[in-house]
Amino acid sequence: MDVDAYAAAHNAEWLRLEYLINRAGKLRGAEIDELVELYQRAATHLSVVRSATPDPVLIGRLSSLVARGRAAVSGAQAPLWRDAARLVTVSFPATVYRQRWWWIGCAVLGNALALAVAIWVVNDPRVQSTLGTPYDIQQLVEHDFANYYTEHQASAFAFQVWVNNAWVSAQAIAFGILLGIPTLYVLVLNQLNLGVVGGLMAAHGKTDIFFGLILPHGLLELTAVYVACGVGLRLGWTIIDPGRRPRGRALAEEGRAAMSVVLGLVAVLLVSGLIEGFVTGWVHTTWLRIGIGVVAEIAFLSYIWYFGRKAVAAGDTGDAPDTPDLAPVSA
């Protein structure tokens, strides 16, 4: 390698990096992004020079520049509001939109399972008898199912279901690291419970009450669960088939994107929790409470389709914008 030619080709970038390093405490916005990018390039240049030439002067210069750049990058973090804005407008919707066929598949298959179980329960009294005594089932369909939404203070109940649902969704995503097998268990268990309760209510002529109380919060809540399961299964599949990327890199990229979904679903499930706590059991006009749920569901899907499709079209995958030092690969 011609050392002088290589240094001449990249000298402008190194000088620009040095300038940004010297102003690290005053950088804002695009300059911070530029600092990170130039630092990563310089780290790659250092690797190239070390492997191709023993020139101690150039190696010393780049080593010093990279060390100072690392310190500057560590100290020149973007404002918290920028990270939050990126999560809301890019990372979360991009990941959910990019993996839409996974969670739509979970929704279709999950609801098919719940429907099949409900039909089975309705049409087979022997199945009903295995689910509880006649008295217990009567209590469920006549009192317990409806009272569940009003027996606690609305704010405490909303907080409880929010925390529980957020925890279940986070587990469904994290379980992807185990090839997604426990994620499937979470999905199947959720749908079995839905099918059993729905079947028992329908068998006793309470279908209208079941859907009238499930739909207001359930549309958004179940969508969040399907998204979590879809992202978890996609993460598990990445281990099996990383595509053209090295398996470690693919898993790291998909894992970081999945964490944005965990954070995003916390907010989504807060909304469904508020609906469940303050609307489902307390708004007595059926069409109104279902309408609130439908509006929330349409708003969420529209948000994902607008921001997610826009981000994916721009080439964003939902991964973190800044990657570790070993990420640079081009000189």
Short mmCIF file of C-alpha atoms in Angstrom, two decimals:
data_model
loop_
_atom_site.label_atom_id
_atom_site.label_comp_id
_atom_site.label_asym_id
_atom_site.label_seq_id
_atom_site.Cartn_x
_atom_site.Cartn_y
_atom_site.Cartn_z
CA MET A 1 0.00 0.00 0.00
CA ASP A 2 1.21 3.51 -0.85
CA VAL A 3 1.22 5.16 2.60
CA ASP A 4 1.53 8.70 1.28
CA ALA A 5 -1.35 8.22 -1.17
CA TYR A 6 -3.55 6.67 1.53
CA ALA A 7 -2.80 9.50 3.97
CA ALA A 8 -3.47 12.10 1.28
CA ALA A 9 -6.80 10.49 0.40
CA HIS A 10 -8.07 10.57 3.98
CA ASN A 11 -6.24 13.53 5.46
CA ALA A 12 -9.23 15.87 5.08
CA GLU A 13 -11.40 13.47 7.11
CA TRP A 14 -8.75 13.22 9.85
CA LEU A 15 -8.40 16.99 10.05
CA ARG A 16 -12.17 17.38 10.23
CA LEU A 17 -12.32 14.75 13.00
CA GLU A 18 -9.61 16.56 14.93
CA TYR A 19 -11.54 19.81 14.58
CA LEU A 20 -14.73 18.20 15.89
CA ILE A 21 -12.84 16.57 18.76
CA ASN A 22 -11.52 19.95 19.85
CA ARG A 23 -15.11 21.29 19.88
CA ALA A 24 -16.64 18.15 21.43
CA GLY A 25 -18.29 19.99 24.31
CA LYS A 26 -20.03 22.44 21.98
CA LEU A 27 -21.33 20.09 19.30
CA ARG A 28 -25.03 19.79 18.57
CA GLY A 29 -27.24 17.77 16.25
CA ALA A 30 -25.66 16.83 12.94
CA GLU A 31 -22.13 17.60 14.17
CA ILE A 32 -22.44 14.88 16.83
CA ASP A 33 -23.50 12.39 14.17
CA GLU A 34 -20.58 13.49 11.99
CA LEU A 35 -18.14 13.07 14.89
CA VAL A 36 -19.33 9.49 15.46
CA GLU A 37 -19.11 8.64 11.77
CA LEU A 38 -15.62 10.11 11.32
CA TYR A 39 -14.38 8.42 14.49
CA GLN A 40 -15.61 5.04 13.17
CA ARG A 41 -13.91 5.66 9.84
CA ALA A 42 -10.67 6.60 11.56
CA ALA A 43 -10.81 3.39 13.60
CA THR A 44 -11.12 1.44 10.35
CA HIS A 45 -8.28 3.42 8.77
CA LEU A 46 -6.06 2.60 11.75
CA SER A 47 -6.81 -1.11 11.32
CA VAL A 48 -5.97 -0.92 7.62
CA VAL A 49 -2.71 0.93 8.22
CA ARG A 50 -1.61 -1.46 10.97
CA SER A 51 -2.19 -4.48 8.76
CA ALA A 52 -0.60 -3.00 5.61
CA THR A 53 2.38 -0.92 6.73
CA PRO A 54 4.71 -0.58 9.73
CA ASP A 55 4.87 3.21 9.34
CA PRO A 56 5.19 4.31 12.99
CA VAL A 57 4.40 7.99 12.31
CA LEU A 58 1.08 7.36 10.63
CA ILE A 59 0.13 4.65 13.12
CA GLY A 60 0.96 6.97 16.00
CA ARG A 61 -1.06 9.80 14.54
CA LEU A 62 -4.12 7.63 13.92
CA SER A 63 -3.83 5.88 17.29
CA SER A 64 -3.90 9.22 19.04
CA LEU A 65 -6.77 10.46 16.88
CA VAL A 66 -8.84 7.34 17.50
CA ALA A 67 -8.21 7.45 21.26
CA ARG A 68 -9.23 11.11 21.44
CA GLY A 69 -12.20 10.39 19.18
CA ARG A 70 -13.38 7.60 21.47
CA ALA A 71 -13.24 9.92 24.45
CA ALA A 72 -15.07 12.65 22.54
CA VAL A 73 -17.79 10.28 21.36
CA SER A 74 -18.30 9.05 24.92
CA GLY A 75 -18.65 12.61 26.17
CA ALA A 76 -20.64 14.07 23.30
CA GLN A 77 -23.89 12.20 23.65
CA ALA A 78 -26.98 13.48 21.92
CA PRO A 79 -29.61 15.08 24.16
CA LEU A 80 -32.08 12.68 25.74
CA TRP A 81 -34.96 14.22 23.84
CA ARG A 82 -33.30 13.30 20.54
CA ASP A 83 -33.04 9.67 21.62
CA ALA A 84 -36.68 9.70 22.69
CA ALA A 85 -37.75 11.34 19.43
CA ARG A 86 -35.86 8.75 17.40
CA LEU A 87 -37.46 5.92 19.38
CA VAL A 88 -40.96 7.29 18.75
CA THR A 89 -40.59 8.30 15.10
CA VAL A 90 -38.00 5.84 13.77
CA SER A 91 -36.75 2.88 15.83
CA PHE A 92 -40.01 1.53 17.22
CA PRO A 93 -42.28 2.00 14.17
CA ALA A 94 -39.55 0.90 11.74
CA THR A 95 -38.95 -2.37 13.59
CA VAL A 96 -42.66 -3.11 13.97
CA TYR A 97 -43.36 -2.28 10.32
CA ARG A 98 -40.35 -4.23 9.04
CA GLN A 99 -41.44 -7.31 10.97
CA ARG A 100 -45.13 -6.85 10.26
CA TRP A 101 -45.64 -10.24 8.61
CA TRP A 102 -44.37 -11.97 11.73
CA TRP A 103 -46.84 -10.33 14.10
CA ILE A 104 -49.69 -10.33 11.60
CA GLY A 105 -49.08 -14.06 11.30
CA CYS A 106 -49.21 -14.37 15.09
CA ALA A 107 -52.52 -12.45 15.08
CA VAL A 108 -54.10 -14.61 12.38
CA LEU A 109 -52.96 -17.96 13.77
CA GLY A 110 -53.56 -16.92 17.38
CA ASN A 111 -57.12 -15.81 16.73
CA ALA A 112 -57.79 -18.93 14.67
CA LEU A 113 -56.66 -20.99 17.66
CA ALA A 114 -58.82 -18.98 20.08
CA LEU A 115 -61.84 -19.34 17.79
CA ALA A 116 -61.32 -23.10 17.43
CA VAL A 117 -61.07 -23.51 21.21
CA ALA A 118 -64.18 -21.38 21.76
CA ILE A 119 -66.20 -23.45 19.26
CA TRP A 120 -64.96 -26.63 20.92
CA VAL A 121 -66.04 -25.39 24.35
CA VAL A 122 -69.45 -24.25 23.10
CA ASN A 123 -70.27 -27.53 21.35
CA ASP A 124 -68.95 -30.05 23.86
CA PRO A 125 -70.46 -30.05 27.37
CA ARG A 126 -67.82 -32.54 28.45
CA VAL A 127 -65.13 -29.95 27.82
CA GLN A 128 -67.07 -27.42 29.89
CA SER A 129 -67.32 -29.89 32.76
CA THR A 130 -63.54 -30.26 32.81
CA LEU A 131 -63.06 -26.50 33.11
CA GLY A 132 -64.95 -26.12 36.36
CA THR A 133 -68.00 -27.03 38.35
CA PRO A 134 -71.39 -25.80 37.11
CA TYR A 135 -71.43 -23.34 40.01
CA ASP A 136 -67.96 -21.96 39.20
CA ILE A 137 -68.82 -21.54 35.54
CA GLN A 138 -72.12 -19.86 36.42
CA GLN A 139 -70.27 -17.44 38.69
CA LEU A 140 -67.81 -16.65 35.92
CA VAL A 141 -70.36 -15.90 33.22
CA GLU A 142 -72.90 -14.16 35.46
CA HIS A 143 -70.66 -12.14 37.75
CA ASP A 144 -66.89 -12.64 37.79
CA PHE A 145 -66.13 -11.77 34.17
CA ALA A 146 -67.90 -8.40 34.28
CA ASN A 147 -66.98 -7.63 37.89
CA TYR A 148 -63.28 -8.12 37.13
CA TYR A 149 -63.18 -4.69 35.50
CA THR A 150 -64.87 -2.81 38.34
CA GLU A 151 -63.95 -4.56 41.57
CA HIS A 152 -60.80 -2.44 42.04
CA GLN A 153 -60.14 1.27 41.94
CA ALA A 154 -59.71 2.32 38.29
CA SER A 155 -56.25 3.87 38.66
CA ALA A 156 -54.85 0.93 40.64
CA PHE A 157 -56.39 -1.57 38.23
CA ALA A 158 -55.03 0.27 35.19
CA PHE A 159 -51.54 0.31 36.71
CA GLN A 160 -51.74 -3.38 37.57
CA VAL A 161 -52.75 -4.53 34.09
CA TRP A 162 -50.22 -2.18 32.50
CA VAL A 163 -47.32 -3.61 34.50
CA ASN A 164 -48.48 -7.19 33.94
CA ASN A 165 -48.98 -6.81 30.19
CA ALA A 166 -45.69 -4.93 29.73
CA TRP A 167 -43.87 -7.70 31.60
CA VAL A 168 -45.50 -10.45 29.51
CA SER A 169 -44.65 -8.61 26.27
CA ALA A 170 -41.05 -8.04 27.34
CA GLN A 171 -40.73 -11.74 28.15
CA ALA A 172 -42.19 -12.73 24.78
CA ILE A 173 -39.52 -10.67 23.03
CA ALA A 174 -36.64 -11.71 25.30
CA PHE A 175 -37.57 -15.39 24.91
CA GLY A 176 -36.65 -15.05 21.25
CA ILE A 177 -33.05 -15.70 22.28
CA LEU A 178 -34.18 -19.28 23.06
CA LEU A 179 -35.14 -19.81 19.40
CA GLY A 180 -38.56 -18.34 20.15
CA ILE A 181 -39.92 -21.55 21.67
CA PRO A 182 -41.04 -19.94 24.96
CA THR A 183 -42.47 -17.08 22.88
CA LEU A 184 -44.78 -19.56 21.18
CA TYR A 185 -45.82 -20.79 24.63
CA VAL A 186 -46.75 -17.24 25.66
CA LEU A 187 -48.82 -16.79 22.50
CA VAL A 188 -50.59 -20.16 22.75
CA LEU A 189 -51.37 -19.75 26.45
CA ASN A 190 -52.80 -16.28 25.87
CA GLN A 191 -55.04 -17.51 23.05
CA LEU A 192 -56.17 -20.60 24.94
CA ASN A 193 -57.32 -18.43 27.85
CA LEU A 194 -59.12 -16.12 25.43
CA GLY A 195 -60.81 -19.04 23.67
CA VAL A 196 -61.87 -20.80 26.88
CA VAL A 197 -63.45 -17.71 28.45
CA GLY A 198 -65.07 -16.70 25.18
CA GLY A 199 -66.43 -20.21 24.70
CA LEU A 200 -67.91 -20.37 28.18
CA MET A 201 -69.54 -16.96 27.78
CA ALA A 202 -70.97 -17.92 24.38
CA ALA A 203 -72.26 -21.27 25.69
CA HIS A 204 -74.35 -19.36 28.24
CA GLY A 205 -75.66 -16.70 25.87
CA LYS A 206 -73.24 -13.99 27.00
CA THR A 207 -71.43 -13.39 23.69
CA ASP A 208 -72.51 -9.76 23.58
CA ILE A 209 -71.17 -9.12 27.08
CA PHE A 210 -67.90 -10.89 26.26
CA PHE A 211 -67.15 -8.83 23.17
CA GLY A 212 -68.55 -5.68 24.74
CA LEU A 213 -65.98 -5.92 27.53
CA ILE A 214 -63.04 -7.44 25.63
CA LEU A 215 -62.94 -5.22 22.55
CA PRO A 216 -62.46 -1.77 24.14
CA HIS A 217 -59.03 -2.54 25.56
CA GLY A 218 -58.42 -5.91 23.93
CA LEU A 219 -57.96 -4.63 20.39
CA LEU A 220 -54.87 -2.62 21.34
CA GLU A 221 -53.70 -4.96 24.09
CA LEU A 222 -53.83 -8.08 21.94
CA THR A 223 -52.16 -6.25 19.05
CA ALA A 224 -49.29 -5.37 21.40
CA VAL A 225 -49.02 -9.02 22.46
CA TYR A 226 -48.97 -10.16 18.82
CA VAL A 227 -46.28 -7.58 18.02
CA ALA A 228 -44.18 -8.80 20.97
CA CYS A 229 -44.57 -12.43 19.95
CA GLY A 230 -43.79 -11.65 16.30
CA VAL A 231 -40.63 -9.74 17.20
CA GLY A 232 -39.58 -12.51 19.60
CA LEU A 233 -40.07 -15.19 16.95
CA ARG A 234 -38.16 -13.10 14.39
CA LEU A 235 -35.30 -12.78 16.86
CA GLY A 236 -35.28 -16.54 17.36
CA TRP A 237 -35.33 -17.15 13.62
CA THR A 238 -32.32 -14.86 13.22
CA ILE A 239 -30.29 -17.36 15.23
CA ILE A 240 -31.35 -20.13 12.85
CA ASP A 241 -31.06 -18.15 9.63
CA PRO A 242 -29.07 -14.90 9.90
CA GLY A 243 -29.16 -14.41 6.13
CA ARG A 244 -26.11 -12.82 4.54
CA ARG A 245 -24.95 -11.26 7.81
CA PRO A 246 -22.62 -13.03 10.24
CA ARG A 247 -24.77 -14.65 12.93
CA GLY A 248 -23.32 -12.54 15.76
CA ARG A 249 -23.82 -9.30 13.88
CA ALA A 250 -27.35 -10.23 12.79
CA LEU A 251 -28.34 -11.17 16.33
CA ALA A 252 -26.87 -7.94 17.73
CA GLU A 253 -28.70 -5.79 15.17
CA GLU A 254 -32.04 -7.54 15.62
CA GLY A 255 -31.60 -7.57 19.39
CA ARG A 256 -31.06 -3.81 19.55
CA ALA A 257 -34.09 -3.25 17.31
CA ALA A 258 -36.15 -5.58 19.51
CA MET A 259 -35.27 -3.53 22.59
CA SER A 260 -36.83 -0.49 20.92
CA VAL A 261 -40.03 -2.52 20.59
CA VAL A 262 -39.93 -3.38 24.30
CA LEU A 263 -39.77 0.33 25.13
CA GLY A 264 -42.41 1.27 22.57
CA LEU A 265 -44.86 -1.35 23.79
CA VAL A 266 -44.58 0.01 27.32
CA ALA A 267 -46.28 3.17 26.03
CA VAL A 268 -48.80 1.27 23.89
CA LEU A 269 -49.79 -0.96 26.80
CA LEU A 270 -50.12 2.09 29.05
CA VAL A 271 -52.84 3.33 26.70
CA SER A 272 -54.61 -0.05 26.67
CA GLY A 273 -54.27 -0.24 30.46
CA LEU A 274 -55.90 3.18 30.85
CA ILE A 275 -58.74 2.06 28.58
CA GLU A 276 -59.17 -1.15 30.56
CA GLY A 277 -59.07 0.68 33.87
CA PHE A 278 -61.21 3.72 33.07
CA VAL A 279 -63.37 2.71 30.08
CA THR A 280 -64.08 -1.03 29.88
CA GLY A 281 -65.94 -1.37 33.16
CA TRP A 282 -67.09 2.20 33.66
CA VAL A 283 -68.48 3.40 30.33
CA HIS A 284 -71.89 1.75 30.21
CA THR A 285 -72.76 2.60 26.60
CA THR A 286 -71.48 -0.42 24.67
CA TRP A 287 -71.01 1.26 21.30
CA LEU A 288 -69.09 4.12 22.93
CA ARG A 289 -66.58 1.99 24.80
CA ILE A 290 -66.03 -0.26 21.77
CA GLY A 291 -65.66 2.86 19.65
CA ILE A 292 -62.92 4.14 21.96
CA GLY A 293 -61.08 0.84 21.50
CA VAL A 294 -61.48 0.95 17.72
CA VAL A 295 -60.15 4.52 17.57
CA ALA A 296 -57.12 3.56 19.68
CA GLU A 297 -56.42 0.55 17.45
CA ILE A 298 -56.73 2.54 14.22
CA ALA A 299 -54.49 5.27 15.63
CA PHE A 300 -51.78 2.74 16.54
CA LEU A 301 -51.86 0.96 13.18
CA SER A 302 -51.86 4.26 11.29
CA TYR A 303 -48.90 5.47 13.33
CA ILE A 304 -46.93 2.28 12.57
CA TRP A 305 -47.76 2.37 8.88
CA TYR A 306 -46.94 6.06 8.44
CA PHE A 307 -43.73 6.38 10.44
CA GLY A 308 -42.60 2.78 9.99
CA ARG A 309 -42.97 2.68 6.22
CA LYS A 310 -41.31 6.08 5.95
CA ALA A 311 -38.32 4.97 8.06
CA VAL A 312 -37.92 1.64 6.26
CA ALA A 313 -38.12 3.37 2.87
CA ALA A 314 -35.25 5.60 4.04
CA GLY A 315 -33.18 2.49 4.82
CA ASP A 316 -33.64 2.42 8.58
CA THR A 317 -34.04 -0.97 10.27
CA GLY A 318 -34.75 0.23 13.79
CA ASP A 319 -31.21 -0.59 14.94
CA ALA A 320 -29.31 1.87 17.12
CA PRO A 321 -27.66 4.62 15.04
CA ASP A 322 -24.31 4.27 16.83
CA THR A 323 -22.63 0.88 16.87
CA PRO A 324 -19.58 -0.36 18.82
CA ASP A 325 -16.00 0.31 17.80
CA LEU A 326 -15.67 -2.92 15.83
CA ALA A 327 -18.61 -2.11 13.58
CA PRO A 328 -16.77 -0.12 10.85
CA VAL A 329 -15.91 -2.28 7.87
CA SER A 330 -15.13 0.09 5.03
CA ALA A 331 -12.04 2.14 4.48
#
